[in-house]
Short mmCIF file of C-alpha atoms in Angstrom, two decimals:
data_model
loop_
_atom_site.label_atom_id
_atom_site.label_comp_id
_atom_site.label_asym_id
_atom_site.label_seq_id
_atom_site.Cartn_x
_atom_site.Cartn_y
_atom_site.Cartn_z
CA UNK A 1 29.59 -20.27 21.33
CA UNK A 2 30.56 -20.36 17.64
CA UNK A 3 26.94 -20.73 16.55
CA UNK A 4 25.86 -17.99 18.97
CA UNK A 5 28.37 -15.54 17.51
CA UNK A 6 27.52 -16.31 13.87
CA UNK A 7 23.74 -16.20 14.47
CA UNK A 8 24.20 -12.64 15.72
CA UNK A 9 26.43 -11.66 12.80
CA UNK A 10 29.62 -11.57 14.89
CA UNK A 11 31.60 -13.60 12.37
CA UNK A 12 35.00 -12.08 13.25
CA UNK A 13 34.57 -12.99 16.92
CA UNK A 14 33.55 -16.50 15.93
CA UNK A 15 36.60 -16.90 13.69
CA UNK A 16 38.92 -15.66 16.44
CA UNK A 17 37.46 -18.19 18.87
CA UNK A 18 37.68 -20.93 16.24
CA UNK A 19 41.37 -20.21 15.54
CA UNK A 20 42.15 -20.27 19.28
CA UNK A 21 40.55 -23.71 19.80
CA UNK A 22 43.29 -26.27 20.60
CA UNK A 23 41.21 -29.07 19.10
CA UNK A 24 38.60 -28.76 16.40
CA UNK A 25 36.08 -31.47 15.60
CA UNK A 26 33.62 -31.77 12.73
CA UNK A 27 30.97 -29.86 14.68
CA UNK A 28 33.17 -26.77 15.15
CA UNK A 29 34.34 -26.81 11.51
CA UNK A 30 30.77 -27.12 10.27
CA UNK A 31 29.50 -24.39 12.62
CA UNK A 32 32.14 -21.99 11.30
CA UNK A 33 31.57 -22.87 7.63
CA UNK A 34 27.79 -22.53 8.04
CA UNK A 35 28.25 -19.24 9.93
CA UNK A 36 30.31 -17.72 7.12
CA UNK A 37 27.93 -19.02 4.46
CA UNK A 38 24.74 -17.83 6.18
CA UNK A 39 26.19 -14.35 6.70
CA UNK A 40 27.11 -13.99 3.03
CA UNK A 41 30.86 -14.65 3.35
CA UNK A 42 30.92 -17.51 0.85
CA UNK A 43 34.58 -17.12 -0.16
CA UNK A 44 35.68 -17.30 3.48
CA UNK A 45 33.44 -20.35 3.97
CA UNK A 46 35.07 -21.99 0.95
CA UNK A 47 38.59 -21.43 2.37
CA UNK A 48 37.60 -23.19 5.59
CA UNK A 49 35.84 -25.91 3.63
CA UNK A 50 39.05 -26.56 1.68
CA UNK A 51 41.10 -26.54 4.91
CA UNK A 52 38.78 -28.98 6.69
CA UNK A 53 40.61 -32.29 7.10
CA UNK A 54 37.55 -34.55 7.01
CA UNK A 55 34.38 -33.19 5.42
CA UNK A 56 31.01 -34.75 5.95
CA UNK A 57 27.63 -34.26 4.29
CA UNK A 58 26.83 -31.33 6.62
CA UNK A 59 29.95 -29.47 5.41
CA UNK A 60 28.95 -29.93 1.77
CA UNK A 61 25.34 -28.90 2.46
CA UNK A 62 26.47 -25.71 4.24
CA UNK A 63 28.53 -24.70 1.20
CA UNK A 64 25.74 -25.52 -1.25
CA UNK A 65 23.29 -23.46 0.81
CA UNK A 66 25.76 -20.57 0.99
CA UNK A 67 26.29 -20.52 -2.77
CA UNK A 68 22.54 -20.82 -3.39
CA UNK A 69 21.72 -17.92 -1.03
CA UNK A 70 24.33 -15.72 -2.70
CA UNK A 71 22.91 -16.44 -6.18
CA UNK A 72 25.87 -18.55 -7.32
CA UNK A 73 23.78 -21.46 -8.55
CA UNK A 74 26.43 -22.82 -10.91
CA UNK A 75 28.94 -23.10 -8.06
CA UNK A 76 26.29 -24.76 -5.88
CA UNK A 77 25.51 -27.25 -8.64
CA UNK A 78 29.20 -28.03 -9.14
CA UNK A 79 29.58 -28.93 -5.45
CA UNK A 80 26.31 -30.86 -5.51
CA UNK A 81 27.59 -33.00 -8.37
CA UNK A 82 30.97 -33.53 -6.67
CA UNK A 83 29.47 -34.65 -3.37
CA UNK A 84 30.58 -38.17 -2.45
CA UNK A 85 27.34 -38.69 -0.55
CA UNK A 86 24.07 -36.74 -0.78
CA UNK A 87 21.04 -36.63 1.48
CA UNK A 88 17.60 -35.03 1.33
CA UNK A 89 18.98 -31.77 2.73
CA UNK A 90 21.44 -31.53 -0.19
CA UNK A 91 18.62 -31.70 -2.73
CA UNK A 92 16.44 -29.34 -0.70
CA UNK A 93 19.22 -26.75 -0.70
CA UNK A 94 19.58 -27.03 -4.49
CA UNK A 95 15.80 -26.75 -5.03
CA UNK A 96 15.73 -23.59 -2.90
CA UNK A 97 18.79 -22.24 -4.73
CA UNK A 98 17.33 -22.88 -8.17
CA UNK A 99 13.98 -21.35 -7.18
CA UNK A 100 15.41 -18.24 -5.54
CA UNK A 101 17.36 -17.52 -8.71
CA UNK A 102 14.46 -18.09 -11.12
CA UNK A 103 15.43 -21.57 -12.37
CA UNK A 104 12.08 -23.17 -11.52
CA UNK A 105 12.20 -25.82 -14.24
CA UNK A 106 15.55 -27.10 -12.96
CA UNK A 107 14.21 -27.13 -9.40
CA UNK A 108 11.17 -29.15 -10.53
CA UNK A 109 13.35 -31.67 -12.41
CA UNK A 110 15.48 -32.23 -9.32
CA UNK A 111 12.39 -32.47 -7.07
CA UNK A 112 10.78 -35.17 -9.24
CA UNK A 113 14.06 -37.12 -9.44
CA UNK A 114 14.47 -37.28 -5.65
CA UNK A 115 14.17 -40.87 -4.41
CA UNK A 116 13.01 -39.63 -1.03
CA UNK A 117 11.33 -36.35 -0.06
CA UNK A 118 10.53 -34.81 3.29
CA UNK A 119 8.09 -31.98 4.04
CA UNK A 120 10.92 -29.46 3.54
CA UNK A 121 11.39 -30.73 -0.04
CA UNK A 122 7.71 -30.21 -0.81
CA UNK A 123 7.68 -26.81 0.90
CA UNK A 124 10.79 -25.65 -0.99
CA UNK A 125 9.25 -26.62 -4.33
CA UNK A 126 5.86 -25.08 -3.50
CA UNK A 127 7.66 -21.89 -2.43
CA UNK A 128 9.68 -21.95 -5.66
CA UNK A 129 6.54 -22.10 -7.76
CA UNK A 130 4.77 -19.39 -5.74
CA UNK A 131 7.78 -17.01 -5.64
CA UNK A 132 8.17 -17.27 -9.41
CA UNK A 133 4.44 -16.74 -10.15
CA UNK A 134 3.70 -20.37 -11.07
CA UNK A 135 0.64 -20.20 -8.85
CA UNK A 136 -1.42 -22.94 -10.46
CA UNK A 137 1.55 -25.33 -10.30
CA UNK A 138 2.00 -24.44 -6.61
CA UNK A 139 -1.65 -25.31 -5.89
CA UNK A 140 -1.37 -28.57 -7.81
CA UNK A 141 1.77 -29.61 -5.94
CA UNK A 142 0.20 -28.68 -2.60
CA UNK A 143 -2.73 -30.95 -3.50
CA UNK A 144 -0.27 -33.77 -4.21
CA UNK A 145 1.39 -33.21 -0.81
CA UNK A 146 -1.96 -33.57 0.94
CA UNK A 147 -2.36 -36.98 -0.71
CA UNK A 148 0.92 -38.25 0.78
CA UNK A 149 1.51 -39.44 4.33
CA UNK A 150 3.43 -36.24 5.12
CA UNK A 151 1.83 -33.37 7.03
CA UNK A 152 2.36 -29.75 5.96
CA UNK A 153 4.06 -27.57 8.54
CA UNK A 154 3.65 -23.85 9.25
CA UNK A 155 6.25 -23.00 6.59
CA UNK A 156 4.28 -24.96 3.99
CA UNK A 157 1.10 -23.00 4.76
CA UNK A 158 2.99 -19.70 4.71
CA UNK A 159 4.42 -20.61 1.28
CA UNK A 160 1.18 -21.77 -0.35
CA UNK A 161 -1.01 -18.87 0.80
CA UNK A 162 0.47 -16.40 -1.74
CA UNK A 163 -0.63 -18.76 -4.54
CA UNK A 164 -4.24 -18.70 -3.29
CA UNK A 165 -3.93 -14.93 -2.88
CA UNK A 166 -2.62 -14.22 -6.36
CA UNK A 167 -5.23 -16.43 -8.04
CA UNK A 168 -7.92 -14.96 -5.76
CA UNK A 169 -8.98 -18.57 -5.10
CA UNK A 170 -11.12 -17.61 -2.11
CA UNK A 171 -12.94 -20.91 -1.56
CA UNK A 172 -9.66 -22.83 -1.64
CA UNK A 173 -8.20 -20.24 0.73
CA UNK A 174 -11.07 -20.57 3.19
CA UNK A 175 -10.67 -24.34 3.17
CA UNK A 176 -6.96 -23.93 3.82
CA UNK A 177 -7.70 -21.58 6.71
CA UNK A 178 -9.92 -24.28 8.25
CA UNK A 179 -7.04 -26.77 7.96
CA UNK A 180 -4.66 -24.29 9.58
CA UNK A 181 -7.01 -23.91 12.55
CA UNK A 182 -7.57 -27.67 12.77
CA UNK A 183 -3.82 -28.42 12.81
CA UNK A 184 -3.15 -25.60 15.28
CA UNK A 185 -1.12 -23.05 13.29
CA UNK A 186 -3.68 -20.23 13.55
CA UNK A 187 -1.44 -18.18 15.86
CA UNK A 188 1.78 -18.65 13.89
CA UNK A 189 2.82 -15.13 12.89
CA UNK A 190 4.08 -16.17 9.44
CA UNK A 191 0.90 -18.10 8.66
CA UNK A 192 -1.29 -15.26 9.90
CA UNK A 193 0.63 -12.77 7.75
CA UNK A 194 -0.08 -15.01 4.76
CA UNK A 195 -3.77 -15.23 5.66
CA UNK A 196 -4.07 -11.44 5.91
CA UNK A 197 -2.48 -11.10 2.48
CA UNK A 198 -4.65 -13.87 1.02
CA UNK A 199 -7.95 -12.44 2.24
CA UNK A 200 -6.98 -8.91 1.21
CA UNK A 201 -6.01 -10.06 -2.29
CA UNK A 202 -9.31 -11.90 -2.56
CA UNK A 203 -11.07 -8.63 -1.73
CA UNK A 204 -12.33 -9.79 1.70
CA UNK A 205 -10.72 -7.12 3.87
CA UNK A 206 -13.08 -7.87 6.77
CA UNK A 207 -11.67 -11.40 7.06
CA UNK A 208 -8.11 -10.08 6.81
CA UNK A 209 -8.91 -7.65 9.63
CA UNK A 210 -10.33 -10.46 11.82
CA UNK A 211 -7.11 -12.47 11.44
CA UNK A 212 -5.05 -9.35 12.21
CA UNK A 213 -7.05 -8.46 15.33
CA UNK A 214 -6.80 -12.00 16.74
CA UNK A 215 -3.00 -12.15 16.41
CA UNK A 216 -1.40 -12.40 19.87
CA UNK A 217 1.81 -10.94 18.50
CA UNK A 218 2.34 -8.82 15.39
CA UNK A 219 5.52 -8.26 13.42
CA UNK A 220 6.27 -5.32 11.12
CA UNK A 221 5.16 -7.63 8.29
CA UNK A 222 1.76 -8.08 9.96
CA UNK A 223 1.15 -4.33 10.19
CA UNK A 224 2.44 -3.84 6.64
CA UNK A 225 0.18 -6.60 5.26
CA UNK A 226 -2.89 -5.00 6.87
CA UNK A 227 -1.97 -1.52 5.61
CA UNK A 228 -1.34 -2.90 2.12
CA UNK A 229 -4.58 -4.89 2.23
CA UNK A 230 -6.65 -1.80 2.94
CA UNK A 231 -4.69 0.21 0.35
CA UNK A 232 -5.17 -2.25 -2.52
CA UNK A 233 -8.91 -2.35 -1.81
CA UNK A 234 -9.17 1.43 -2.06
CA UNK A 235 -9.66 1.96 1.69
CA UNK A 236 -6.95 4.60 2.07
CA UNK A 237 -8.30 6.22 5.24
CA UNK A 238 -8.51 2.83 6.99
CA UNK A 239 -4.96 2.01 5.89
CA UNK A 240 -3.66 5.25 7.40
CA UNK A 241 -5.54 4.55 10.65
CA UNK A 242 -3.71 1.21 10.92
CA UNK A 243 -0.42 3.01 10.26
CA UNK A 244 -1.18 5.39 13.17
CA UNK A 245 -1.91 2.35 15.38
CA UNK A 246 1.38 0.82 14.28
CA UNK A 247 3.26 3.96 15.32
CA UNK A 248 1.47 4.03 18.71
CA UNK A 249 2.35 0.34 19.26
CA UNK A 250 6.04 1.20 19.09
CA UNK A 251 6.64 -0.90 15.95
CA UNK A 252 8.90 0.97 13.55
CA UNK A 253 7.77 0.91 9.92
CA UNK A 254 10.20 -0.27 7.26
CA UNK A 255 10.57 0.63 3.59
CA UNK A 256 7.85 -1.85 2.55
CA UNK A 257 5.41 -0.33 5.05
CA UNK A 258 5.84 3.06 3.39
CA UNK A 259 5.06 1.54 -0.01
CA UNK A 260 1.70 0.52 1.46
CA UNK A 261 1.15 3.94 3.06
CA UNK A 262 1.95 5.83 -0.15
CA UNK A 263 -0.23 3.44 -2.16
CA UNK A 264 -3.09 4.14 0.25
CA UNK A 265 -2.69 7.87 -0.31
CA UNK A 266 -2.48 7.29 -4.05
CA UNK A 267 -5.70 5.26 -4.32
CA UNK A 268 -7.57 7.69 -2.07
CA UNK A 269 -6.27 10.82 -3.83
CA UNK A 270 -4.62 12.11 -0.62
CA UNK A 271 -1.86 14.10 -2.33
CA UNK A 272 -0.91 16.35 0.61
CA UNK A 273 -0.80 13.42 3.08
CA UNK A 274 1.25 11.34 0.65
CA UNK A 275 3.85 14.09 0.28
CA UNK A 276 4.06 14.44 4.08
CA UNK A 277 4.55 10.70 4.58
CA UNK A 278 7.18 10.59 1.83
CA UNK A 279 9.17 13.37 3.54
CA UNK A 280 8.83 11.63 6.93
CA UNK A 281 10.63 8.55 5.64
CA UNK A 282 14.03 10.25 5.75
CA UNK A 283 13.27 12.86 8.44
CA UNK A 284 11.68 10.61 11.05
CA UNK A 285 12.78 7.06 10.20
CA UNK A 286 16.05 7.44 8.30
CA UNK A 287 14.69 5.31 5.45
CA UNK A 288 16.13 6.10 2.02
CA UNK A 289 13.39 6.07 -0.64
CA UNK A 290 13.73 3.37 -3.29
CA UNK A 291 12.41 3.21 -6.84
CA UNK A 292 9.12 1.83 -5.51
CA UNK A 293 8.57 4.89 -3.32
CA UNK A 294 9.37 7.28 -6.17
CA UNK A 295 6.99 5.31 -8.38
CA UNK A 296 4.22 5.73 -5.78
CA UNK A 297 4.82 9.47 -5.64
CA UNK A 298 4.65 9.86 -9.43
CA UNK A 299 1.46 7.78 -9.39
CA UNK A 300 0.03 9.91 -6.56
CA UNK A 301 0.69 13.19 -8.38
CA UNK A 302 -0.22 11.87 -11.83
CA UNK A 303 -3.56 10.30 -10.90
CA UNK A 304 -4.59 13.59 -9.30
CA UNK A 305 -3.91 15.32 -12.62
CA UNK A 306 -0.74 17.08 -11.45
CA UNK A 307 1.19 15.81 -14.47
CA UNK A 308 3.65 18.72 -14.73
CA UNK A 309 4.43 18.38 -11.02
CA UNK A 310 4.96 14.64 -11.54
CA UNK A 311 7.34 15.40 -14.42
CA UNK A 312 9.29 17.87 -12.24
CA UNK A 313 9.40 15.29 -9.43
CA UNK A 314 10.97 12.76 -11.81
CA UNK A 315 13.45 15.40 -12.96
CA UNK A 316 14.55 15.98 -9.33
CA UNK A 317 14.95 12.29 -8.45
CA UNK A 318 18.43 11.51 -7.03
CA UNK A 319 18.41 8.13 -8.78
CA UNK A 320 17.83 7.39 -12.44
CA UNK A 321 14.10 6.80 -13.04
CA UNK A 322 13.31 3.18 -13.84
CA UNK A 323 10.57 1.67 -16.00
CA UNK A 324 8.06 1.63 -13.12
CA UNK A 325 8.35 5.41 -12.70
CA UNK A 326 7.88 6.18 -16.40
CA UNK A 327 5.11 3.58 -16.53
CA UNK A 328 3.24 5.38 -13.73
CA UNK A 329 3.51 8.69 -15.56
CA UNK A 330 2.36 7.13 -18.84
CA UNK A 331 -0.66 5.55 -17.12
CA UNK A 332 -1.58 8.94 -15.65
CA UNK A 333 -1.24 10.53 -19.08
CA UNK A 334 -3.69 7.91 -20.32
CA UNK A 335 -6.18 8.83 -17.60
CA UNK A 336 -5.93 12.55 -18.32
CA UNK A 337 -5.35 12.26 -22.11
CA UNK A 338 -2.08 14.19 -22.09
CA UNK A 339 -0.61 13.24 -25.45
CA UNK A 340 2.70 15.13 -25.31
CA UNK A 341 3.84 14.01 -21.86
CA UNK A 342 2.54 10.51 -22.59
CA UNK A 343 4.63 10.36 -25.76
CA UNK A 344 7.78 11.42 -23.86
CA UNK A 345 7.17 8.86 -21.10
CA UNK A 346 6.57 6.12 -23.68
CA UNK A 347 9.81 6.95 -25.50
CA UNK A 348 11.79 6.44 -22.28
CA UNK A 349 10.04 3.10 -21.78
CA UNK A 350 10.73 2.00 -25.37
CA UNK A 351 14.42 2.53 -24.63
CA UNK A 352 14.44 0.96 -21.15
CA UNK A 353 12.22 -2.03 -21.94
CA UNK A 354 12.25 -2.52 -25.72
CA UNK A 355 10.46 -5.89 -25.52
CA UNK A 356 7.64 -4.78 -23.19
CA UNK A 357 4.41 -4.31 -25.13
CA UNK A 358 2.53 -2.44 -22.34
CA UNK A 359 3.80 1.11 -23.11
CA UNK A 360 2.99 0.67 -26.80
CA UNK A 361 -0.58 -0.28 -25.88
CA UNK A 362 -0.96 2.62 -23.42
CA UNK A 363 0.32 5.12 -25.98
CA UNK A 364 -2.09 3.63 -28.53
CA UNK A 365 -4.90 4.11 -25.99
CA UNK A 366 -4.00 7.79 -25.64
CA UNK A 367 -4.00 8.21 -29.43
CA UNK A 368 -7.28 6.27 -29.77
CA UNK A 369 -9.02 8.53 -27.26
CA UNK A 370 -7.96 11.49 -29.39
CA UNK A 371 -8.96 9.78 -32.66
CA UNK A 372 -5.36 9.86 -33.95
CA UNK A 373 -5.55 6.63 -35.96
CA UNK A 374 -2.48 7.45 -38.07
CA UNK A 375 -0.37 7.65 -34.91
CA UNK A 376 -1.80 4.32 -33.72
CA UNK A 377 -0.73 2.78 -37.01
CA UNK A 378 2.79 4.17 -36.50
CA UNK A 379 2.93 2.55 -33.04
CA UNK A 380 1.77 -0.77 -34.51
CA UNK A 381 4.45 -0.61 -37.21
CA UNK A 382 7.06 0.17 -34.57
CA UNK A 383 5.94 -2.87 -32.56
CA UNK A 384 6.11 -5.03 -35.67
CA UNK A 385 9.58 -3.76 -36.61
CA UNK A 386 10.88 -4.41 -33.09
CA UNK A 387 9.01 -7.75 -32.88
CA UNK A 388 7.25 -6.63 -29.71
CA UNK A 389 4.25 -8.65 -28.60
CA UNK A 390 1.60 -7.27 -26.26
CA UNK A 391 0.20 -9.31 -23.40
CA UNK A 392 -3.44 -10.10 -24.17
CA UNK A 393 -6.00 -9.44 -21.47
CA UNK A 394 -6.60 -12.47 -19.22
CA UNK A 395 -9.23 -12.79 -16.51
CA UNK A 396 -9.72 -15.56 -13.95
CA UNK A 397 -12.76 -16.57 -11.93
CA UNK A 398 -13.18 -19.29 -9.30
CA UNK A 399 -16.44 -21.26 -9.59
CA UNK A 400 -17.14 -24.35 -7.47
CA UNK A 401 -13.50 -24.43 -6.28
CA UNK A 402 -12.17 -24.51 -9.85
CA UNK A 403 -10.35 -21.59 -11.49
CA UNK A 404 -11.39 -20.71 -15.06
CA UNK A 405 -9.37 -18.43 -17.34
CA UNK A 406 -10.67 -16.22 -20.15
CA UNK A 407 -8.70 -14.47 -22.86
CA UNK A 408 -9.81 -11.34 -24.70
CA UNK A 409 -11.78 -12.31 -27.83
CA UNK A 410 -11.62 -15.91 -26.56
CA UNK A 411 -13.80 -18.34 -28.52
CA UNK A 412 -12.39 -21.61 -27.20
CA UNK A 413 -14.59 -22.10 -24.14
CA UNK A 414 -17.27 -24.78 -24.69
CA UNK A 415 -19.94 -22.43 -23.28
CA UNK A 416 -18.82 -19.44 -25.36
CA UNK A 417 -22.05 -19.17 -27.35
CA UNK A 418 -24.12 -19.09 -24.16
CA UNK A 419 -21.70 -16.58 -22.63
CA UNK A 420 -22.03 -14.29 -25.67
CA UNK A 421 -25.83 -14.64 -25.65
CA UNK A 422 -25.83 -13.70 -21.97
CA UNK A 423 -23.61 -10.67 -22.65
CA UNK A 424 -25.86 -9.54 -25.50
CA UNK A 425 -28.90 -9.74 -23.23
CA UNK A 426 -27.05 -7.81 -20.50
CA UNK A 427 -25.93 -5.22 -23.04
CA UNK A 428 -29.54 -4.51 -23.96
CA UNK A 429 -30.55 -4.14 -20.31
CA UNK A 430 -27.54 -1.90 -19.65
CA UNK A 431 -28.40 0.42 -22.52
CA UNK A 432 -31.98 0.69 -21.29
CA UNK A 433 -30.51 1.74 -17.91
CA UNK A 434 -28.38 4.45 -19.55
CA UNK A 435 -25.12 2.70 -20.40
CA UNK A 436 -23.30 4.10 -23.43
CA UNK A 437 -20.32 2.02 -24.70
CA UNK A 438 -17.11 4.07 -24.51
CA UNK A 439 -15.66 3.29 -27.93
CA UNK A 440 -12.50 5.29 -27.13
CA UNK A 441 -11.21 2.03 -25.62
CA UNK A 442 -11.52 0.14 -28.92
CA UNK A 443 -8.17 0.35 -30.66
CA UNK A 444 -9.36 -0.16 -34.25
CA UNK A 445 -10.50 2.45 -36.75
CA UNK A 446 -13.78 0.72 -37.57
CA UNK A 447 -17.42 1.74 -37.27
CA UNK A 448 -19.04 2.11 -33.85
CA UNK A 449 -20.94 -1.16 -34.08
CA UNK A 450 -17.74 -3.14 -34.60
CA UNK A 451 -16.06 -1.21 -31.77
CA UNK A 452 -18.95 -2.10 -29.44
CA UNK A 453 -18.64 -5.74 -30.45
CA UNK A 454 -14.91 -5.67 -29.70
CA UNK A 455 -15.49 -4.12 -26.27
CA UNK A 456 -18.10 -6.77 -25.49
CA UNK A 457 -15.46 -9.51 -25.66
CA UNK A 458 -12.97 -8.08 -23.17
CA UNK A 459 -11.85 -10.88 -20.87
CA UNK A 460 -13.40 -9.53 -17.64
CA UNK A 461 -16.83 -9.29 -19.30
CA UNK A 462 -16.55 -12.90 -20.46
CA UNK A 463 -15.57 -13.97 -16.92
CA UNK A 464 -18.42 -11.98 -15.34
CA UNK A 465 -20.98 -13.49 -17.73
CA UNK A 466 -19.62 -16.99 -17.00
CA UNK A 467 -19.83 -16.32 -13.27
CA UNK A 468 -23.43 -15.09 -13.48
CA UNK A 469 -24.37 -18.26 -15.38
CA UNK A 470 -22.72 -20.64 -12.94
CA UNK A 471 -23.30 -19.21 -9.46
CA UNK A 472 -26.39 -18.74 -7.32
CA UNK A 473 -28.30 -15.43 -7.39
CA UNK A 474 -26.93 -12.97 -4.85
CA UNK A 475 -23.50 -14.65 -4.73
CA UNK A 476 -20.58 -12.22 -5.14
CA UNK A 477 -18.60 -12.54 -8.38
CA UNK A 478 -14.80 -12.31 -7.99
CA UNK A 479 -12.56 -11.66 -10.99
CA UNK A 480 -8.79 -11.27 -11.36
CA UNK A 481 -7.39 -9.49 -14.42
CA UNK A 482 -3.75 -9.29 -15.49
CA UNK A 483 -4.08 -5.77 -16.92
CA UNK A 484 -5.67 -2.53 -15.75
CA UNK A 485 -9.44 -2.62 -16.30
CA UNK A 486 -10.44 -0.29 -19.14
CA UNK A 487 -12.88 2.60 -18.69
CA UNK A 488 -15.65 0.93 -20.67
CA UNK A 489 -15.47 -2.32 -18.67
CA UNK A 490 -15.44 -0.29 -15.46
CA UNK A 491 -18.59 1.56 -16.52
CA UNK A 492 -20.28 -1.62 -17.78
CA UNK A 493 -19.55 -3.52 -14.56
CA UNK A 494 -21.21 -0.79 -12.50
CA UNK A 495 -24.37 -1.20 -14.58
CA UNK A 496 -24.22 -5.01 -14.41
CA UNK A 497 -23.88 -4.96 -10.60
CA UNK A 498 -27.08 -2.94 -10.34
CA UNK A 499 -29.05 -4.95 -12.91
CA UNK A 500 -28.23 -8.39 -11.46
CA UNK A 501 -28.11 -7.15 -7.83
CA UNK A 502 -24.73 -8.73 -7.21
CA UNK A 503 -21.48 -7.51 -5.75
CA UNK A 504 -18.73 -7.87 -8.36
CA UNK A 505 -15.13 -7.68 -7.16
CA UNK A 506 -12.48 -7.12 -9.82
CA UNK A 507 -8.78 -7.17 -9.02
CA UNK A 508 -6.80 -5.66 -11.86
CA UNK A 509 -3.08 -4.88 -12.21
CA UNK A 510 -3.56 -1.68 -10.24
CA UNK A 511 -6.06 -2.26 -7.43
CA UNK A 512 -9.37 -3.75 -6.32
CA UNK A 513 -12.74 -2.53 -7.53
CA UNK A 514 -15.82 -3.46 -5.47
CA UNK A 515 -18.91 -2.90 -7.65
CA UNK A 516 -22.26 -2.80 -5.90
CA UNK A 517 -25.64 -1.20 -6.71
CA UNK A 518 -24.17 0.62 -9.70
CA UNK A 519 -21.25 2.15 -7.81
CA UNK A 520 -17.56 1.29 -7.44
CA UNK A 521 -15.48 1.51 -4.27
CA UNK A 522 -12.83 3.50 -6.15
CA UNK A 523 -15.29 6.36 -6.70
CA UNK A 524 -14.18 6.33 -10.34
CA UNK A 525 -10.71 7.41 -9.17
CA UNK A 526 -8.25 4.76 -10.28
#
């Protein structure tokens, strides 16, 4: 009864029943402590824990888990160190607590010190890496798990899939999918949600759709993953069709679903539809818009060139605009070369995120497009004075089940000379086909030849050239980039796709671009 009450959030009823019990054993004490802790009442759990006449390892573990879930890692660690006797569950709880609160290094230290680990230990550590964007470490640890005598469970697969998704490691992901089917987890809703996300983030929406359609039961997360998958691949109309199906199925969308819906409208340029969906959140579903939704709306209006309307929308926001909102406006100002609004948006970002180099680079891009080199120099001096460092462009490509990384202007790769020779040859073919380098995206006041040379060594071009050299003719090339792809690279990739007769899929910080036969799926609207 106690557990039943607490599992349904009826903590007061559980406590009343507990107090009325003539005799209480360890099971009832532990059920009540765990109930308080799991429902976020850590202080109440602690009072009972202190009252408990004879604590056992379960009592201690419940408290550690409660503190970890509430973000009180120091308190959890204090109890962990005071425990007279620990078991695997104690360490698992601490690993999860460390990871959920961003202390991945501490979680890893504890994991490697454990004398004995179960599959939950491995899953908790893999999840910790994946949740904190240590994707390569998550893949490496998953590989280690497969070499032990332990078998991954459905939670393990659900935790590792985001790592494959974010690295766009498609071949690894396909292999994992085969293992999931072989073991029998192909109809687990959490695993299937992860597979949908993985295939969508690898740019294979058809495979994501197949998983979705075969699901015997779908949760709101399943529908949301499919909507988001279509949206990030620029298939806004398809995303909205799935949303209509979701409504007809009787599944109520949540706040995350509407982020996907608004993103779909944004990438497809459906301004009117986006505004209607935004209004329906509160009118039809009683969902209060969050910063993410406001960010989507600013992006929707800004991309379409309605910059003044986007500015007015920000001005009317009932909450204080965060960095993501101003970042969306600044990116739109970059697209439409609006210097004045871009400068204002950048100034807000300089104040909100003084150590973030992205707005400085975007503002420099706006100035570069206008040939305002003196203003670029002022931005550089400001960055230097504030000791701000910009994130260099990185691109990743998976070849023969191995992920290779390239950095802008990178010269360290052993095949770099061959890569550059290949790019030079491609550049000649592209120019014959009509390609003209867009030197507005070179941020240095040098002659055009030097600007062209600089553009040639952007990280996605290096990755594409490497992929062409090391894959079979006709094989799709899949690239992941940490920043938004620049206009020149976008134009160049269209030409390359036609010349080499390959599909080239590029996932940047904003969306997916599917290049084929000289065209891009975004329709040059991104």
